[in-house]
CSV table of C-alpha atoms in Angstrom, one decimal:
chain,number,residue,atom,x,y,z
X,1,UNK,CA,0.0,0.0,0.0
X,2,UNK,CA,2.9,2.6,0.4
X,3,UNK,CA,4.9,1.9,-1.8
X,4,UNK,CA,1.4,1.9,-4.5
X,5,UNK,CA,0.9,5.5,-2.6
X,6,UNK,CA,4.6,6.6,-3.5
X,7,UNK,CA,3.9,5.9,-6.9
X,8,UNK,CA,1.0,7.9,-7.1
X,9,UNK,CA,2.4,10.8,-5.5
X,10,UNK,CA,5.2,10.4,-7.5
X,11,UNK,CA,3.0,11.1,-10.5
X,12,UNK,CA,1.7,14.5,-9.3
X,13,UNK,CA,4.5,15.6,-8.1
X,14,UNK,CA,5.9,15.2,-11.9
X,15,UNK,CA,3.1,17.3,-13.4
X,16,UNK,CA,0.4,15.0,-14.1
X,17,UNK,CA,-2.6,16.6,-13.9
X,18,UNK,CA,-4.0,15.9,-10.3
X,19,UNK,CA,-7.6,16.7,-11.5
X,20,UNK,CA,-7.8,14.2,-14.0
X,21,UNK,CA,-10.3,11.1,-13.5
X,22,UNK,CA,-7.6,8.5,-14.1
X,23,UNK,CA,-3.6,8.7,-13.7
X,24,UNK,CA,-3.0,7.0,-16.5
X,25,UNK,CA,0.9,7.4,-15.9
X,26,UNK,CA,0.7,6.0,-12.7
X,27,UNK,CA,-0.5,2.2,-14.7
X,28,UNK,CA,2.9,2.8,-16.1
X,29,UNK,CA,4.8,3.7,-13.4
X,30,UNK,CA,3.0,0.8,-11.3
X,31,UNK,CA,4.3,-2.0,-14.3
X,32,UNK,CA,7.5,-1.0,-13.9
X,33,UNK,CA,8.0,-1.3,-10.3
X,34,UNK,CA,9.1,-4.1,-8.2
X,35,UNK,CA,5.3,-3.9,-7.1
X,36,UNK,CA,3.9,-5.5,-9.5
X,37,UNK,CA,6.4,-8.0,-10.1
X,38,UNK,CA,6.4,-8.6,-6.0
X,39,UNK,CA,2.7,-9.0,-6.1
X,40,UNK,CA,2.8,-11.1,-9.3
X,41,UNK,CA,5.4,-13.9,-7.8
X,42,UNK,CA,2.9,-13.7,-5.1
X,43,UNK,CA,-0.6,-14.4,-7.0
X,44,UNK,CA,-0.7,-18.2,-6.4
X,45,UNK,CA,-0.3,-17.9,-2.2
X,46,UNK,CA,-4.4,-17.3,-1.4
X,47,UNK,CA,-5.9,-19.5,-3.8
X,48,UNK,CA,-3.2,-22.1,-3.2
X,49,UNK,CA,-3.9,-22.1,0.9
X,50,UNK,CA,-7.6,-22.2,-0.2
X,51,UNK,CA,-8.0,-24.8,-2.5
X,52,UNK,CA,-5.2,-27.4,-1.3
X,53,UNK,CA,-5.7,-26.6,2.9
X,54,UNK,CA,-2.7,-25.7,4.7
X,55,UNK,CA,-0.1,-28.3,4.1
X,56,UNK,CA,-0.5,-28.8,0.4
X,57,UNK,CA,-1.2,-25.5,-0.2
X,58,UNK,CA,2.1,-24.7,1.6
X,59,UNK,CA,4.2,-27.3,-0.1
X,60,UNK,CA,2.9,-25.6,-3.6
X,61,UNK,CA,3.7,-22.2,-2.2
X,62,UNK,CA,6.8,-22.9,-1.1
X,63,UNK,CA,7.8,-24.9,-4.7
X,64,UNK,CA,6.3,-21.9,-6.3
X,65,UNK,CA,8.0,-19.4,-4.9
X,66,UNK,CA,11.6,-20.7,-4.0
X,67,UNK,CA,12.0,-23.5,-6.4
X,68,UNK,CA,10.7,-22.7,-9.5
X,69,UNK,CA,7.6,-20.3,-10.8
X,70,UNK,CA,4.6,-22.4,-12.2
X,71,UNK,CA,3.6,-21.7,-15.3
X,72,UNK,CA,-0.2,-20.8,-14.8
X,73,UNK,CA,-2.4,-18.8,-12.4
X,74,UNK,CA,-4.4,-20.2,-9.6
X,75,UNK,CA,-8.2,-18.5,-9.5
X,76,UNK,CA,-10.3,-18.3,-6.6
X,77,UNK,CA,-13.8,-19.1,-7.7
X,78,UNK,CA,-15.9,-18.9,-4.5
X,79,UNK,CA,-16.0,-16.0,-2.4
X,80,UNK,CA,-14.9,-15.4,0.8
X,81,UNK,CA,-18.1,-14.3,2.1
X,82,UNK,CA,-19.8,-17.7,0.2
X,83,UNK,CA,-17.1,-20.3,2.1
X,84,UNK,CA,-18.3,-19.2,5.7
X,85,UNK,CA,-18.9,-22.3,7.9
X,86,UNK,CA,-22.4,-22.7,9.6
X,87,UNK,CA,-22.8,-23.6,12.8
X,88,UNK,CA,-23.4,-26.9,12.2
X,89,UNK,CA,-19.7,-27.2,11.3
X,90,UNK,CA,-17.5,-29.2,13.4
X,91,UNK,CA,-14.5,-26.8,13.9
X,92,UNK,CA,-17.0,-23.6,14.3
X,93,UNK,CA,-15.8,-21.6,17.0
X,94,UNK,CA,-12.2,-21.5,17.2
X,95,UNK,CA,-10.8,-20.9,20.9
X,96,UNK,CA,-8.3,-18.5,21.8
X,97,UNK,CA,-6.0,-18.0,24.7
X,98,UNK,CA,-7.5,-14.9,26.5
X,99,UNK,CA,-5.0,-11.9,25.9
X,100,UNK,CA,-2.0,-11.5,27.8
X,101,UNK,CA,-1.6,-7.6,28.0
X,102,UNK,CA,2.0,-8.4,26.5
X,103,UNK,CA,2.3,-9.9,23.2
X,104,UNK,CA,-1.3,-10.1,22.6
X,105,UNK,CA,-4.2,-7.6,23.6
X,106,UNK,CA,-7.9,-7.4,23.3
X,107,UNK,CA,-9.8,-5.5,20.6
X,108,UNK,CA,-10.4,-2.2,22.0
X,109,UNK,CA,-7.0,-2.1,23.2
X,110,UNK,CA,-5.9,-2.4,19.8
X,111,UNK,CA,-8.2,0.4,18.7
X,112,UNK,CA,-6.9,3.1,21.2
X,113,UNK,CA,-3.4,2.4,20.3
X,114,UNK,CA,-5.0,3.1,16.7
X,115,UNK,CA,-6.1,6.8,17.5
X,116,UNK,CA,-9.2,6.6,15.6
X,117,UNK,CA,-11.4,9.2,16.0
X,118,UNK,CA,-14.7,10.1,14.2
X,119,UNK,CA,-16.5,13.0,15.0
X,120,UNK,CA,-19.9,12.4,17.0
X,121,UNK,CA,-22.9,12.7,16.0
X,122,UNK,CA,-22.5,12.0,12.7
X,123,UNK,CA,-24.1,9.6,10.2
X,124,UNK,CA,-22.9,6.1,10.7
X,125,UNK,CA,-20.9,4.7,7.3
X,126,UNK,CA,-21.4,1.2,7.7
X,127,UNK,CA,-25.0,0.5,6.1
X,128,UNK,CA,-27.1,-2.1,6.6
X,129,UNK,CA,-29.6,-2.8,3.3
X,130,UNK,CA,-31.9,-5.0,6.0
X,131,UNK,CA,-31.8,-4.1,9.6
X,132,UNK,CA,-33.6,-7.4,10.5
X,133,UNK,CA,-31.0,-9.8,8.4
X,134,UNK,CA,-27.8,-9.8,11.5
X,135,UNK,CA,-30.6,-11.0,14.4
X,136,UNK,CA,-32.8,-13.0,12.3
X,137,UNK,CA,-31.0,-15.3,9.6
X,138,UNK,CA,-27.0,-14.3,10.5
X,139,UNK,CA,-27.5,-15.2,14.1
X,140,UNK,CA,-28.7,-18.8,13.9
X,141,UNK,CA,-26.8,-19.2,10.8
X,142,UNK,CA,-23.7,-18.1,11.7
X,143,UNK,CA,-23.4,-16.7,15.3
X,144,UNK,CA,-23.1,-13.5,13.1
X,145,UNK,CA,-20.0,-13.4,12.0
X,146,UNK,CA,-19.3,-9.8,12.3
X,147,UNK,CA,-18.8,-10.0,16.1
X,148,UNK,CA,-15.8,-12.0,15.5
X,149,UNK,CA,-14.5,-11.0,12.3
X,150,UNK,CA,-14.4,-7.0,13.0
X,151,UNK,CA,-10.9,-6.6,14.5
X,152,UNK,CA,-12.1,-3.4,16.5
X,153,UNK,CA,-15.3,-4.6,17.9
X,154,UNK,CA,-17.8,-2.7,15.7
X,155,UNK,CA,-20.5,-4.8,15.8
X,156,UNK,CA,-22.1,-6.8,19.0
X,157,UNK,CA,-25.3,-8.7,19.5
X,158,UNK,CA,-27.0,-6.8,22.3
X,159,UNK,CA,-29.5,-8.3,24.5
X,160,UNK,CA,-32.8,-6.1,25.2
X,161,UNK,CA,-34.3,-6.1,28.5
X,162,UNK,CA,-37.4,-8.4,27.5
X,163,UNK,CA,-34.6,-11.2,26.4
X,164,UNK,CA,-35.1,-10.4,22.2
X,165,UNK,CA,-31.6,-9.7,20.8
X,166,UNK,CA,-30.3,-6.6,18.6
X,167,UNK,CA,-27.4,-5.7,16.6
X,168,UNK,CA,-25.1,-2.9,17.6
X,169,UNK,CA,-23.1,-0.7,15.2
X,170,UNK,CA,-20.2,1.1,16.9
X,171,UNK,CA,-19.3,3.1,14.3
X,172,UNK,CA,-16.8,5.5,16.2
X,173,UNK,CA,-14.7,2.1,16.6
X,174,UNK,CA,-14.0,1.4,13.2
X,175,UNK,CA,-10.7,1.3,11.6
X,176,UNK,CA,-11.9,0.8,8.1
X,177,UNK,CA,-10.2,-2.2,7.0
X,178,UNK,CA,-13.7,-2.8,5.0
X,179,UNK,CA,-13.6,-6.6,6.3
X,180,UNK,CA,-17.6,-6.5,6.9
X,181,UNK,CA,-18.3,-5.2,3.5
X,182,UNK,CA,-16.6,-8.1,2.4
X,183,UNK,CA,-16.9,-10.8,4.7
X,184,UNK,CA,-20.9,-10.2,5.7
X,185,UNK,CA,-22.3,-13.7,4.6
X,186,UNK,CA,-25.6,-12.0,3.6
X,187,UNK,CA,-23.5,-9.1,2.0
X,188,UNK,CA,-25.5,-7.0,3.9
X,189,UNK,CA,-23.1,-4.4,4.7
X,190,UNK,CA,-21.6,-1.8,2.8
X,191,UNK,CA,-19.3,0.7,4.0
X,192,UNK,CA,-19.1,4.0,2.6
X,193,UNK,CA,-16.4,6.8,2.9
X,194,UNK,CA,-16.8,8.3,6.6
X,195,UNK,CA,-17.4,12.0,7.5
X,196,UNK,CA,-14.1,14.5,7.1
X,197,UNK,CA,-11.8,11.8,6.7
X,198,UNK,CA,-12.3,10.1,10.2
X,199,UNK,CA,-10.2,6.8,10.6
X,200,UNK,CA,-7.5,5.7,12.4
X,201,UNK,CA,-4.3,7.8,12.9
X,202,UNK,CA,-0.8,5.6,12.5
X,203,UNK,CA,1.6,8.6,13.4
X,204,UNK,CA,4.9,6.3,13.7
X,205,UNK,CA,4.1,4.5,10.5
């Protein structure tokens, strides 16, 4: 991503014209970098891991990448948000060591140390096309996902006070990795650009 951002900047900074709809000399730029040819030698990894499970798919990778470069180009043809496990599935829920406070933290820790900031009151970004769809067919489908998946704890299943259940959307918590948008198995979410460029704030990176 920064060095993609370098060679945008790059591009401007040369006298294209910033207003343009397209920099087309950025393609350019881009298909001469090491990029491209980084992310190329890479293509296979993904669809590899997902098609062949972890030790085949690692074996090919490593063949692939060390050995010698296949001649052809691995496609993944179902999506991620398609090859989400029910919860009739044997390996479901995954259990994790509780955080340590050391090498591993909890979710909103992660997000403070992330200096995201939106400001309040403000329209959320992350839409829901049915508000009923999380409680009523994610839940006993799939534990809804997005309380697991979100890596900053956007999204919650709430319990009311007469025992129904609702789904929270913290929007203020979001670090816009856009995993929902992708990920929701009822592609139910979409998120949208947030008001005056809220987000997380990397100031060492």
């Amino acid at each position: 991503v920064e060095k993609g951002g370098d060679l945008a900047v790059a591009r401007v900074v040369e006298g294209e014209d910033f207003f343009v709809k397209e920099l087309t000399a950025y393609t350019d730029k881009f298909n001469h970098s090491w990029l491209k040819e980084e992310l190329y030698n890479s293509r296979n990894f993904g669809p590899a891991m997902h098609k062949f499970g972890q030790w085949i798919g690692g074996a090919f990778n490593f063949i692939d990448q060390n050995v010698f470069k296949v001649p052809f180009t691995l496609h993944d043809l179902v999506q991620d948000h398609a090859a989400l496990k029910t919860q009739a599935a044997e390996s479901f829920k995954p259990t994790y060591p509780k955080p340590d406070g050391k090498l591993t933290f909890d979710r909103l820790s992660s997000v403070f140390v992330s200096n995201t900031v939106h400001e309040e009151n403000q329209p959320a970004h992350l839409k829901l096309t049915d508000a009923s769809i999380p409680v009523e067919v994610n839940l006993p489908t799939w534990d809804e996902p997005a309380q697991r998946y979100c890596p900053a704890g956007v999204y919650e299943i709430m319990e009311n006070n007469d025992g129904s259940k609702r789904f929270q959307i913290n929007a203020a918590n979001c670090v816009h990795c856009k995993t929902c948008d992708i990920k929701d198995p009822s592609q139910n979410i979409t998120w949208v650009t947030p008001e005056g460029g809220g987000g997380p704030n990397y100031p060492n990176m």
